[in-house]
């Protein structure tokens, strides 16, 4: 059965992306966030883990890495034009759980920030390898449901909040595409703010002077553009970011 593809939500007043690690949001929905921010949307982040295992350097200082990744995430959000909060749950990397207590913490952020759109990992993606991505996806879905109903977590002492839409990235069966032409550069620049991930995620070498390998940086940027073209093809647009769209209204 062919899935009907919709395009381009009306720019929300505010949006919250709930992601497992620093840099996940930029990889999966960076251009969407940049597009909305440019049109006046207040973009917020909730990063579930501390990113402390995001290195291959066995001599790395995990505490220093956590601090660096917070700085990198804030800079990436700035490069996308995000003006909202960049919040962290601070769960140790690799140890995230979609339990009731963590769901409560995420629902509290949804109620506090009152986003019209919530974006997150699709927990139904088949054969998803990383446990943090699976659990972050369930947290986004389950917390969005809890946040909208008044008798869930009354201890928050906050008004319940019902987002309009939930957009799930990394979906096996996307049914919505945001046309992001013109915002591909912001996505790449935001990703490049995550310098601690150059070796592990982006295959960009940094020499002893701190200079980047220009060819590898260009190859990385072209790879991201290729992904945007592929997702755009789903809806017949030049560049796109694809989602499974759930109506929470």
PDB file of C-alpha atoms in Angstrom:
ATOM      1  CA  UNK A   1       0.000   0.000   0.000  1.00  0.00           C
ATOM      2  CA  UNK A   2       1.370   3.421  -0.967  1.00  0.00           C
ATOM      3  CA  UNK A   3       1.574   5.916   1.879  1.00  0.00           C
ATOM      4  CA  UNK A   4       0.183   9.365   1.118  1.00  0.00           C
ATOM      5  CA  UNK A   5       2.791  12.050   1.778  1.00  0.00           C
ATOM      6  CA  UNK A   6       1.835  15.420   3.216  1.00  0.00           C
ATOM      7  CA  UNK A   7       4.122  18.423   3.173  1.00  0.00           C
ATOM      8  CA  UNK A   8       4.856  21.497   5.262  1.00  0.00           C
ATOM      9  CA  UNK A   9       3.034  22.054   8.492  1.00  0.00           C
ATOM     10  CA  UNK A  10       2.073  25.640   9.186  1.00  0.00           C
ATOM     11  CA  UNK A  11       4.990  27.135  11.091  1.00  0.00           C
ATOM     12  CA  UNK A  12       4.293  26.410  14.773  1.00  0.00           C
ATOM     13  CA  UNK A  13       4.614  29.062  17.438  1.00  0.00           C
ATOM     14  CA  UNK A  14       6.936  26.735  19.320  1.00  0.00           C
ATOM     15  CA  UNK A  15       8.524  23.323  18.861  1.00  0.00           C
ATOM     16  CA  UNK A  16      10.373  20.904  21.129  1.00  0.00           C
ATOM     17  CA  UNK A  17      12.791  18.300  19.804  1.00  0.00           C
ATOM     18  CA  UNK A  18      13.380  15.406  22.193  1.00  0.00           C
ATOM     19  CA  UNK A  19      16.535  13.526  21.263  1.00  0.00           C
ATOM     20  CA  UNK A  20      18.794  10.895  22.761  1.00  0.00           C
ATOM     21  CA  UNK A  21      22.189  12.593  22.354  1.00  0.00           C
ATOM     22  CA  UNK A  22      23.735  15.925  21.471  1.00  0.00           C
ATOM     23  CA  UNK A  23      23.815  16.128  17.623  1.00  0.00           C
ATOM     24  CA  UNK A  24      20.835  13.789  17.037  1.00  0.00           C
ATOM     25  CA  UNK A  25      18.489  16.732  16.472  1.00  0.00           C
ATOM     26  CA  UNK A  26      20.760  18.364  13.896  1.00  0.00           C
ATOM     27  CA  UNK A  27      21.173  15.113  11.972  1.00  0.00           C
ATOM     28  CA  UNK A  28      17.483  14.288  11.878  1.00  0.00           C
ATOM     29  CA  UNK A  29      15.588  17.577  11.786  1.00  0.00           C
ATOM     30  CA  UNK A  30      18.141  20.391  11.684  1.00  0.00           C
ATOM     31  CA  UNK A  31      16.878  22.004   8.507  1.00  0.00           C
ATOM     32  CA  UNK A  32      13.263  21.826   9.672  1.00  0.00           C
ATOM     33  CA  UNK A  33      14.183  23.577  12.911  1.00  0.00           C
ATOM     34  CA  UNK A  34      16.153  26.225  11.020  1.00  0.00           C
ATOM     35  CA  UNK A  35      13.249  26.845   8.645  1.00  0.00           C
ATOM     36  CA  UNK A  36      10.751  27.226  11.453  1.00  0.00           C
ATOM     37  CA  UNK A  37      13.078  29.389  13.540  1.00  0.00           C
ATOM     38  CA  UNK A  38      13.564  31.735  10.584  1.00  0.00           C
ATOM     39  CA  UNK A  39       9.777  32.171  10.458  1.00  0.00           C
ATOM     40  CA  UNK A  40       9.472  33.020  14.153  1.00  0.00           C
ATOM     41  CA  UNK A  41       9.045  29.611  15.797  1.00  0.00           C
ATOM     42  CA  UNK A  42      10.570  29.310  19.264  1.00  0.00           C
ATOM     43  CA  UNK A  43      12.643  26.128  19.043  1.00  0.00           C
ATOM     44  CA  UNK A  44      13.464  24.194  22.223  1.00  0.00           C
ATOM     45  CA  UNK A  45      15.686  21.148  22.792  1.00  0.00           C
ATOM     46  CA  UNK A  46      15.482  18.376  25.367  1.00  0.00           C
ATOM     47  CA  UNK A  47      18.554  16.124  25.192  1.00  0.00           C
ATOM     48  CA  UNK A  48      18.019  12.951  27.199  1.00  0.00           C
ATOM     49  CA  UNK A  49      21.594  11.741  27.814  1.00  0.00           C
ATOM     50  CA  UNK A  50      24.848  13.416  28.754  1.00  0.00           C
ATOM     51  CA  UNK A  51      26.790  12.195  25.690  1.00  0.00           C
ATOM     52  CA  UNK A  52      29.570  10.889  27.927  1.00  0.00           C
ATOM     53  CA  UNK A  53      30.330   7.837  25.784  1.00  0.00           C
ATOM     54  CA  UNK A  54      30.520   9.718  22.480  1.00  0.00           C
ATOM     55  CA  UNK A  55      34.214   9.148  21.817  1.00  0.00           C
ATOM     56  CA  UNK A  56      36.635   6.423  20.719  1.00  0.00           C
ATOM     57  CA  UNK A  57      39.464   7.901  22.764  1.00  0.00           C
ATOM     58  CA  UNK A  58      40.067   5.477  25.633  1.00  0.00           C
ATOM     59  CA  UNK A  59      41.998   8.200  27.468  1.00  0.00           C
ATOM     60  CA  UNK A  60      39.207  10.772  27.269  1.00  0.00           C
ATOM     61  CA  UNK A  61      37.890  12.422  30.435  1.00  0.00           C
ATOM     62  CA  UNK A  62      34.121  11.678  30.485  1.00  0.00           C
ATOM     63  CA  UNK A  63      33.326  14.684  32.676  1.00  0.00           C
ATOM     64  CA  UNK A  64      35.156  17.008  30.308  1.00  0.00           C
ATOM     65  CA  UNK A  65      33.353  15.425  27.359  1.00  0.00           C
ATOM     66  CA  UNK A  66      29.964  15.991  28.990  1.00  0.00           C
ATOM     67  CA  UNK A  67      30.771  19.671  29.520  1.00  0.00           C
ATOM     68  CA  UNK A  68      32.049  20.041  25.954  1.00  0.00           C
ATOM     69  CA  UNK A  69      29.018  18.391  24.417  1.00  0.00           C
ATOM     70  CA  UNK A  70      26.705  20.793  26.265  1.00  0.00           C
ATOM     71  CA  UNK A  71      28.651  23.714  24.813  1.00  0.00           C
ATOM     72  CA  UNK A  72      28.564  22.174  21.341  1.00  0.00           C
ATOM     73  CA  UNK A  73      24.814  21.552  21.555  1.00  0.00           C
ATOM     74  CA  UNK A  74      24.115  25.125  22.589  1.00  0.00           C
ATOM     75  CA  UNK A  75      26.231  26.405  19.702  1.00  0.00           C
ATOM     76  CA  UNK A  76      24.501  24.073  17.233  1.00  0.00           C
ATOM     77  CA  UNK A  77      21.105  25.349  18.370  1.00  0.00           C
ATOM     78  CA  UNK A  78      22.328  28.919  17.963  1.00  0.00           C
ATOM     79  CA  UNK A  79      23.473  28.198  14.410  1.00  0.00           C
ATOM     80  CA  UNK A  80      19.984  26.940  13.583  1.00  0.00           C
ATOM     81  CA  UNK A  81      18.463  30.122  14.974  1.00  0.00           C
ATOM     82  CA  UNK A  82      16.840  28.398  17.939  1.00  0.00           C
ATOM     83  CA  UNK A  83      15.827  30.903  20.621  1.00  0.00           C
ATOM     84  CA  UNK A  84      14.246  28.564  23.162  1.00  0.00           C
ATOM     85  CA  UNK A  85      15.711  26.476  25.945  1.00  0.00           C
ATOM     86  CA  UNK A  86      18.393  23.827  25.457  1.00  0.00           C
ATOM     87  CA  UNK A  87      17.704  21.451  28.331  1.00  0.00           C
ATOM     88  CA  UNK A  88      19.385  18.181  29.347  1.00  0.00           C
ATOM     89  CA  UNK A  89      17.978  15.309  31.390  1.00  0.00           C
ATOM     90  CA  UNK A  90      21.564  14.270  32.109  1.00  0.00           C
ATOM     91  CA  UNK A  91      21.029  10.503  32.015  1.00  0.00           C
ATOM     92  CA  UNK A  92      24.318   8.663  31.538  1.00  0.00           C
ATOM     93  CA  UNK A  93      24.924   7.875  27.858  1.00  0.00           C
ATOM     94  CA  UNK A  94      23.806   4.326  27.086  1.00  0.00           C
ATOM     95  CA  UNK A  95      21.695   4.023  30.231  1.00  0.00           C
ATOM     96  CA  UNK A  96      18.481   5.799  29.175  1.00  0.00           C
ATOM     97  CA  UNK A  97      15.251   3.992  30.092  1.00  0.00           C
ATOM     98  CA  UNK A  98      11.673   4.715  29.053  1.00  0.00           C
ATOM     99  CA  UNK A  99      10.409   4.067  32.568  1.00  0.00           C
ATOM    100  CA  UNK A 100       7.604   5.880  34.329  1.00  0.00           C
ATOM    101  CA  UNK A 101       9.876   8.211  36.285  1.00  0.00           C
ATOM    102  CA  UNK A 102      11.724   9.395  33.168  1.00  0.00           C
ATOM    103  CA  UNK A 103       8.450   9.728  31.269  1.00  0.00           C
ATOM    104  CA  UNK A 104       7.280  12.052  34.040  1.00  0.00           C
ATOM    105  CA  UNK A 105      10.407  14.207  33.651  1.00  0.00           C
ATOM    106  CA  UNK A 106       9.864  14.532  29.891  1.00  0.00           C
ATOM    107  CA  UNK A 107       6.141  15.232  30.270  1.00  0.00           C
ATOM    108  CA  UNK A 108       6.990  17.973  32.759  1.00  0.00           C
ATOM    109  CA  UNK A 109       9.193  19.652  30.162  1.00  0.00           C
ATOM    110  CA  UNK A 110       6.412  19.446  27.575  1.00  0.00           C
ATOM    111  CA  UNK A 111       3.986  21.064  29.992  1.00  0.00           C
ATOM    112  CA  UNK A 112       6.497  23.728  30.972  1.00  0.00           C
ATOM    113  CA  UNK A 113       7.502  24.674  27.413  1.00  0.00           C
ATOM    114  CA  UNK A 114       4.073  24.177  25.793  1.00  0.00           C
ATOM    115  CA  UNK A 115       5.274  23.286  22.273  1.00  0.00           C
ATOM    116  CA  UNK A 116       2.789  23.108  19.422  1.00  0.00           C
ATOM    117  CA  UNK A 117       4.935  20.425  17.768  1.00  0.00           C
ATOM    118  CA  UNK A 118       7.065  17.737  19.401  1.00  0.00           C
ATOM    119  CA  UNK A 119       9.756  16.009  17.338  1.00  0.00           C
ATOM    120  CA  UNK A 120      11.488  12.781  18.330  1.00  0.00           C
ATOM    121  CA  UNK A 121      12.969   9.439  17.307  1.00  0.00           C
ATOM    122  CA  UNK A 122      10.497   6.936  15.858  1.00  0.00           C
ATOM    123  CA  UNK A 123      10.497   4.107  18.432  1.00  0.00           C
ATOM    124  CA  UNK A 124       8.806   1.760  15.940  1.00  0.00           C
ATOM    125  CA  UNK A 125      11.780   1.789  13.559  1.00  0.00           C
ATOM    126  CA  UNK A 126      12.664  -1.827  12.749  1.00  0.00           C
ATOM    127  CA  UNK A 127      16.009  -3.201  13.906  1.00  0.00           C
ATOM    128  CA  UNK A 128      16.992   0.010  15.671  1.00  0.00           C
ATOM    129  CA  UNK A 129      20.366  -0.726  17.214  1.00  0.00           C
ATOM    130  CA  UNK A 130      21.058   2.003  19.776  1.00  0.00           C
ATOM    131  CA  UNK A 131      19.030   1.581  22.981  1.00  0.00           C
ATOM    132  CA  UNK A 132      19.096   5.300  23.775  1.00  0.00           C
ATOM    133  CA  UNK A 133      17.360   6.062  20.480  1.00  0.00           C
ATOM    134  CA  UNK A 134      14.690   3.447  21.152  1.00  0.00           C
ATOM    135  CA  UNK A 135      14.010   4.722  24.654  1.00  0.00           C
ATOM    136  CA  UNK A 136      14.112   8.399  23.657  1.00  0.00           C
ATOM    137  CA  UNK A 137      11.483   7.616  21.021  1.00  0.00           C
ATOM    138  CA  UNK A 138       9.167   5.971  23.509  1.00  0.00           C
ATOM    139  CA  UNK A 139       9.705   8.824  25.938  1.00  0.00           C
ATOM    140  CA  UNK A 140       8.675  11.394  23.322  1.00  0.00           C
ATOM    141  CA  UNK A 141       5.545   9.463  22.380  1.00  0.00           C
ATOM    142  CA  UNK A 142       4.467   8.455  25.869  1.00  0.00           C
ATOM    143  CA  UNK A 143       5.271  11.812  27.470  1.00  0.00           C
ATOM    144  CA  UNK A 144       3.342  13.683  24.779  1.00  0.00           C
ATOM    145  CA  UNK A 145       0.285  11.583  25.657  1.00  0.00           C
ATOM    146  CA  UNK A 146       0.786  12.058  29.391  1.00  0.00           C
ATOM    147  CA  UNK A 147       1.375  15.807  29.126  1.00  0.00           C
ATOM    148  CA  UNK A 148      -1.941  16.400  27.379  1.00  0.00           C
ATOM    149  CA  UNK A 149      -4.156  14.717  29.992  1.00  0.00           C
ATOM    150  CA  UNK A 150      -4.711  16.373  33.382  1.00  0.00           C
ATOM    151  CA  UNK A 151      -4.675  13.286  35.596  1.00  0.00           C
ATOM    152  CA  UNK A 152      -1.213  12.145  34.522  1.00  0.00           C
ATOM    153  CA  UNK A 153       1.482  13.330  36.926  1.00  0.00           C
ATOM    154  CA  UNK A 154      -0.538  15.913  38.886  1.00  0.00           C
ATOM    155  CA  UNK A 155       2.527  16.383  41.105  1.00  0.00           C
ATOM    156  CA  UNK A 156       3.993  18.575  38.365  1.00  0.00           C
ATOM    157  CA  UNK A 157       1.667  21.365  39.529  1.00  0.00           C
ATOM    158  CA  UNK A 158       1.510  22.565  35.916  1.00  0.00           C
ATOM    159  CA  UNK A 159      -1.364  22.926  33.503  1.00  0.00           C
ATOM    160  CA  UNK A 160      -1.685  19.993  31.143  1.00  0.00           C
ATOM    161  CA  UNK A 161      -0.645  20.778  27.570  1.00  0.00           C
ATOM    162  CA  UNK A 162      -1.756  19.183  24.325  1.00  0.00           C
ATOM    163  CA  UNK A 163       0.673  19.590  21.399  1.00  0.00           C
ATOM    164  CA  UNK A 164      -0.901  19.636  17.960  1.00  0.00           C
ATOM    165  CA  UNK A 165       1.539  17.308  16.214  1.00  0.00           C
ATOM    166  CA  UNK A 166       4.194  14.723  16.902  1.00  0.00           C
ATOM    167  CA  UNK A 167       6.777  14.345  14.137  1.00  0.00           C
ATOM    168  CA  UNK A 168       8.888  11.185  14.375  1.00  0.00           C
ATOM    169  CA  UNK A 169      12.162  11.131  12.480  1.00  0.00           C
ATOM    170  CA  UNK A 170      14.080   8.041  11.292  1.00  0.00           C
ATOM    171  CA  UNK A 171      10.727   6.470  10.411  1.00  0.00           C
ATOM    172  CA  UNK A 172      10.543   3.330   8.276  1.00  0.00           C
ATOM    173  CA  UNK A 173       7.274   4.557   6.777  1.00  0.00           C
ATOM    174  CA  UNK A 174       7.352   8.367   6.653  1.00  0.00           C
ATOM    175  CA  UNK A 175       4.161  10.132   5.619  1.00  0.00           C
ATOM    176  CA  UNK A 176       5.219  13.773   5.923  1.00  0.00           C
ATOM    177  CA  UNK A 177       8.048  15.817   4.415  1.00  0.00           C
ATOM    178  CA  UNK A 178       9.152  19.320   5.278  1.00  0.00           C
ATOM    179  CA  UNK A 179      10.528  21.170   2.242  1.00  0.00           C
ATOM    180  CA  UNK A 180      13.821  22.520   3.579  1.00  0.00           C
ATOM    181  CA  UNK A 181      15.434  24.017   0.479  1.00  0.00           C
ATOM    182  CA  UNK A 182      17.499  27.000   1.532  1.00  0.00           C
ATOM    183  CA  UNK A 183      18.156  25.610   5.011  1.00  0.00           C
ATOM    184  CA  UNK A 184      20.604  22.868   4.151  1.00  0.00           C
ATOM    185  CA  UNK A 185      23.564  25.116   4.945  1.00  0.00           C
ATOM    186  CA  UNK A 186      22.282  25.852   8.438  1.00  0.00           C
ATOM    187  CA  UNK A 187      21.930  22.119   9.097  1.00  0.00           C
ATOM    188  CA  UNK A 188      25.503  21.384   8.033  1.00  0.00           C
ATOM    189  CA  UNK A 189      26.933  24.307   9.985  1.00  0.00           C
ATOM    190  CA  UNK A 190      25.024  23.235  13.088  1.00  0.00           C
ATOM    191  CA  UNK A 191      26.358  19.690  12.750  1.00  0.00           C
ATOM    192  CA  UNK A 192      29.882  21.041  12.419  1.00  0.00           C
ATOM    193  CA  UNK A 193      29.485  22.668  15.835  1.00  0.00           C
ATOM    194  CA  UNK A 194      29.794  19.150  17.275  1.00  0.00           C
ATOM    195  CA  UNK A 195      33.564  18.932  16.848  1.00  0.00           C
ATOM    196  CA  UNK A 196      33.891  16.210  19.474  1.00  0.00           C
ATOM    197  CA  UNK A 197      32.024  13.936  17.056  1.00  0.00           C
ATOM    198  CA  UNK A 198      34.178  14.545  13.987  1.00  0.00           C
ATOM    199  CA  UNK A 199      36.083  11.272  14.338  1.00  0.00           C
ATOM    200  CA  UNK A 200      33.264   9.012  15.494  1.00  0.00           C
ATOM    201  CA  UNK A 201      30.331  10.274  13.457  1.00  0.00           C
ATOM    202  CA  UNK A 202      31.444  12.580  10.664  1.00  0.00           C
ATOM    203  CA  UNK A 203      34.803  11.096   9.554  1.00  0.00           C
ATOM    204  CA  UNK A 204      36.534  14.481   9.639  1.00  0.00           C
ATOM    205  CA  UNK A 205      40.113  14.557  10.881  1.00  0.00           C
ATOM    206  CA  UNK A 206      41.508  17.432  12.941  1.00  0.00           C
ATOM    207  CA  UNK A 207      45.267  17.963  12.909  1.00  0.00           C
ATOM    208  CA  UNK A 208      47.471  19.074  15.796  1.00  0.00           C
ATOM    209  CA  UNK A 209      46.754  22.733  15.009  1.00  0.00           C
ATOM    210  CA  UNK A 210      43.000  22.212  15.230  1.00  0.00           C
ATOM    211  CA  UNK A 211      42.506  22.554  11.466  1.00  0.00           C
ATOM    212  CA  UNK A 212      39.898  20.383   9.721  1.00  0.00           C
ATOM    213  CA  UNK A 213      40.550  18.233   6.689  1.00  0.00           C
ATOM    214  CA  UNK A 214      38.804  20.284   3.991  1.00  0.00           C
ATOM    215  CA  UNK A 215      38.107  17.356   1.659  1.00  0.00           C
ATOM    216  CA  UNK A 216      36.577  15.271   4.415  1.00  0.00           C
ATOM    217  CA  UNK A 217      34.482  18.222   5.559  1.00  0.00           C
ATOM    218  CA  UNK A 218      33.194  18.717   2.002  1.00  0.00           C
ATOM    219  CA  UNK A 219      32.441  14.990   1.695  1.00  0.00           C
ATOM    220  CA  UNK A 220      30.471  15.099   4.924  1.00  0.00           C
ATOM    221  CA  UNK A 221      28.439  18.104   3.749  1.00  0.00           C
ATOM    222  CA  UNK A 222      27.711  16.431   0.408  1.00  0.00           C
ATOM    223  CA  UNK A 223      26.581  13.290   2.210  1.00  0.00           C
ATOM    224  CA  UNK A 224      24.079  15.295   4.237  1.00  0.00           C
ATOM    225  CA  UNK A 225      22.808  17.008   1.079  1.00  0.00           C
ATOM    226  CA  UNK A 226      22.346  13.591  -0.532  1.00  0.00           C
ATOM    227  CA  UNK A 227      20.193  12.507   2.418  1.00  0.00           C
ATOM    228  CA  UNK A 228      18.061  15.639   2.080  1.00  0.00           C
ATOM    229  CA  UNK A 229      17.635  15.013  -1.656  1.00  0.00           C
ATOM    230  CA  UNK A 230      16.576  11.428  -1.011  1.00  0.00           C
ATOM    231  CA  UNK A 231      13.954  12.471   1.529  1.00  0.00           C
ATOM    232  CA  UNK A 232      12.791  15.290  -0.722  1.00  0.00           C
ATOM    233  CA  UNK A 233      12.172  12.768  -3.497  1.00  0.00           C
ATOM    234  CA  UNK A 234       9.421  11.232  -1.365  1.00  0.00           C
ATOM    235  CA  UNK A 235       7.334  14.385  -1.829  1.00  0.00           C
ATOM    236  CA  UNK A 236       8.697  15.676  -5.127  1.00  0.00           C
ATOM    237  CA  UNK A 237      10.690  18.516  -3.585  1.00  0.00           C
ATOM    238  CA  UNK A 238      14.370  19.283  -4.037  1.00  0.00           C
ATOM    239  CA  UNK A 239      15.408  18.897  -0.392  1.00  0.00           C
ATOM    240  CA  UNK A 240      13.377  17.493   2.456  1.00  0.00           C
ATOM    241  CA  UNK A 241      13.315  16.027   5.941  1.00  0.00           C
ATOM    242  CA  UNK A 242      10.902  13.124   6.408  1.00  0.00           C
ATOM    243  CA  UNK A 243       8.756  12.134   9.381  1.00  0.00           C
ATOM    244  CA  UNK A 244       5.891  10.010  10.558  1.00  0.00           C
ATOM    245  CA  UNK A 245       3.243  12.546  11.564  1.00  0.00           C
ATOM    246  CA  UNK A 246       0.881  11.821  14.464  1.00  0.00           C
ATOM    247  CA  UNK A 247      -2.081  14.053  15.291  1.00  0.00           C
ATOM    248  CA  UNK A 248      -2.312  14.792  19.019  1.00  0.00           C
ATOM    249  CA  UNK A 249      -5.184  17.262  18.837  1.00  0.00           C
TER     250      UNK A 249
END
